[in-house]
Coordinates of C-alpha atoms in Angstrom, one line a residue:
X1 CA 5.3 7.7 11.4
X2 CA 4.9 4.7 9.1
X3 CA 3.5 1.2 9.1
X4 CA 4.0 -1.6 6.4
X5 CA 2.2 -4.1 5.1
X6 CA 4.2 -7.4 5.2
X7 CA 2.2 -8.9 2.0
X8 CA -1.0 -8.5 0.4
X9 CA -4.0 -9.5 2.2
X10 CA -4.3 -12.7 -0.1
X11 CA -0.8 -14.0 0.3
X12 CA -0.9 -17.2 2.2
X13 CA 3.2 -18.1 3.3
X14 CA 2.3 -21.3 1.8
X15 CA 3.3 -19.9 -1.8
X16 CA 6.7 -18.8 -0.7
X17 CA 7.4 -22.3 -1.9
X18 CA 5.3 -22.4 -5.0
X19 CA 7.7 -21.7 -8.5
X20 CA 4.5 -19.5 -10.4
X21 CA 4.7 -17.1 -6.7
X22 CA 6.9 -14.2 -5.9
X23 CA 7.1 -11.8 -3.1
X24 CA 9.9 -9.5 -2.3
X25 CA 9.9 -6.4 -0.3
X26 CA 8.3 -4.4 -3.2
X27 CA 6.7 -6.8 -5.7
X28 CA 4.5 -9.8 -5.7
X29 CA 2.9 -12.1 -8.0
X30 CA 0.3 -15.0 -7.1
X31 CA 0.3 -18.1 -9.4
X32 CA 1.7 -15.8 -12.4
X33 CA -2.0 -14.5 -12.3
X34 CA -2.5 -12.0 -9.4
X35 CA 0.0 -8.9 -9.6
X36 CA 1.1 -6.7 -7.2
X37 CA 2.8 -3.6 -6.0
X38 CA 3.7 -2.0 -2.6
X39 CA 4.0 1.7 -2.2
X40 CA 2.7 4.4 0.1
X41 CA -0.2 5.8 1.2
X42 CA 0.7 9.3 2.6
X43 CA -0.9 11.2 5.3
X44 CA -0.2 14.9 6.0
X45 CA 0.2 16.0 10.0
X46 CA -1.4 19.1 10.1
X47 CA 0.4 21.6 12.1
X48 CA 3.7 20.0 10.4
X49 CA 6.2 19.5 7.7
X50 CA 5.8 15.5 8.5
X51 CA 4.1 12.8 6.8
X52 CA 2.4 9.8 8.4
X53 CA 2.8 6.9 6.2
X54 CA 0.9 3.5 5.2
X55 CA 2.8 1.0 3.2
X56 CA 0.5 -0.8 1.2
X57 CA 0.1 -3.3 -1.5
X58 CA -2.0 -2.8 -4.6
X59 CA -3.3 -5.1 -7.3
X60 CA -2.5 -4.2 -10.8
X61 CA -3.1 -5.2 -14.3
X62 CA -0.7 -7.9 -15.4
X63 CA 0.1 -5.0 -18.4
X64 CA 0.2 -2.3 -15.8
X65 CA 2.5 -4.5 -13.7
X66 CA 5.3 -6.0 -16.3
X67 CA 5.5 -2.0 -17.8
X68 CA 5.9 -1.1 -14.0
X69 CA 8.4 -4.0 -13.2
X70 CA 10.4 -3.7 -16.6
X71 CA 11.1 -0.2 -15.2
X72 CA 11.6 -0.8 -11.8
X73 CA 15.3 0.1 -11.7
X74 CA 15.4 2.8 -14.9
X75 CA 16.2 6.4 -14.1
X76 CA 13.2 8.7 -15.7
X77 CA 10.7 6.1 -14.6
X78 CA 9.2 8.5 -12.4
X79 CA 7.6 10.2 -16.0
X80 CA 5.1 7.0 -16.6
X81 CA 1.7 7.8 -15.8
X82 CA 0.2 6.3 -13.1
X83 CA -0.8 2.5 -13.2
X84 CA -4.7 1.9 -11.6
X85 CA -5.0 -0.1 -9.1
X86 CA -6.9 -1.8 -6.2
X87 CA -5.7 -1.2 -2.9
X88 CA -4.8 -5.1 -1.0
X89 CA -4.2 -4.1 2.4
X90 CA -6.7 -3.9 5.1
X91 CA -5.8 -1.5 7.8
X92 CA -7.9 -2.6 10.5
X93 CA -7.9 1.2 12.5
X94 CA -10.2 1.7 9.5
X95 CA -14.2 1.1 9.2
X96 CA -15.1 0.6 6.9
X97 CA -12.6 -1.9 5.2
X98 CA -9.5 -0.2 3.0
X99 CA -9.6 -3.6 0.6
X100 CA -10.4 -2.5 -2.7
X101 CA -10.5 0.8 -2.9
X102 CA -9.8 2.4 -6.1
X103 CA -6.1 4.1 -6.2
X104 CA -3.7 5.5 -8.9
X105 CA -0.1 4.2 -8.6
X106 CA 2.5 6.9 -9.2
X107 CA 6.1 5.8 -9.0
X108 CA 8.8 8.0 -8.3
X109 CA 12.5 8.2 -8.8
X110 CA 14.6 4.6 -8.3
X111 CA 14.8 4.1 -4.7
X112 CA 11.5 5.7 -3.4
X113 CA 8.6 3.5 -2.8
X114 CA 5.7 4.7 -5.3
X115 CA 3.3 6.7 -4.4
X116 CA -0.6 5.7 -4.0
X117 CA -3.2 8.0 -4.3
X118 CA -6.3 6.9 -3.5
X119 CA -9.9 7.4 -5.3
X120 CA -11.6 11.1 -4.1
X121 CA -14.8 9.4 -1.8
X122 CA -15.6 9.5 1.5
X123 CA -14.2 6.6 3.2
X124 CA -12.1 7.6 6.5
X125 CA -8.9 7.0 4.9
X126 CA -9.4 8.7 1.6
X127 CA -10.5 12.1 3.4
X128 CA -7.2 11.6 5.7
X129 CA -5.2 11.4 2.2
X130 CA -6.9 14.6 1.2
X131 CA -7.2 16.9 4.1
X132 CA -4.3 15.3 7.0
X133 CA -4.4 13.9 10.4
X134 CA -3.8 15.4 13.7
X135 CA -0.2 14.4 16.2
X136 CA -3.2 13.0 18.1
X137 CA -4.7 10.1 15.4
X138 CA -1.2 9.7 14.8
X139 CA -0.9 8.5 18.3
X140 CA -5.0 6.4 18.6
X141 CA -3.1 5.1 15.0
X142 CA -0.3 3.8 16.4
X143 CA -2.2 2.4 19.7
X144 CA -4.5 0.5 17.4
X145 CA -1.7 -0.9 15.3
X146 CA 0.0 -2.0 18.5
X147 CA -2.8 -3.4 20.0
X148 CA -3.9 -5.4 17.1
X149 CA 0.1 -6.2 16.8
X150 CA -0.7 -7.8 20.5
X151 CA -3.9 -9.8 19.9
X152 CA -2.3 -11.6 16.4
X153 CA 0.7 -12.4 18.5
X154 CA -1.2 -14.5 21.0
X155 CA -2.0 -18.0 21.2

């Protein structure tokens, strides 16, 4: 009922090695320029108390980002308002692409993964945010995401 994003689409494992590059299973910075965050994009299954789940990076201010990271381990700092944000993850089930949308970052108690809302338009995965997803595009999701699992494992 969940997928995550490994890095944000403009991490190259080349910086892993690089002193001015971080990334770590919830933060990420790219030459001390390019900041990110990874939270989750929630999906309600309609029919359901469950949740379907994209974990997803998203791009913030270098401000938005130090206030967020400064905080990233202080009780209460589910109270700050949300960060803005671009969304850095490309989920391929989706046409057009998810890179760049607009989203508003709200982070939640220590321990939970924040939570990303995304902008109110009418790209595919904004209306799932909004109005929920069938058990069956939970399943074409996961077939997709396994398939395309598949094609970047071979040579």
């Amino acid at each position: 009922m969940n997928y995550m994003a490994e890095a944000p689409a403009v991490w190259n494992p080349a910086f892993a090695d690089v002193d001015d590059c971080l990334l770590s299973p919830d933060l990420c910075v790219i030459h001390a320029q390019h900041y990110f965050v990874r939270g989750l994009i929630e999906i309600p299954v309609i029919g359901s108390d469950e949740v379907f789940s994209w974990g997803v990076w998203v791009s913030l201010s270098r401000e938005n980002f130090s206030r967020a990271a400064d905080r990233w381990v202080m009780p209460g700092r589910e109270s700050e308002k949300p960060y803005f944000g671009w969304l850095t993850t490309d989920l391929p089930v989706y046409s057009p692409t998810t890179l760049d949308l607009k989203t508003n970052v709200h982070t939640r108690p220590v321990g939970e993964r924040p939570f990303v809302e995304l902008e109110p338009t009418d790209h595919p995965l904004a209306v799932e945010q909004r109005t929920g997803i069938t058990r069956d595009r939970v399943r074409e999701i996961a077939a997709k995401v396994l398939h395309a699992s598949r094609d970047r494992q071979q040579p």
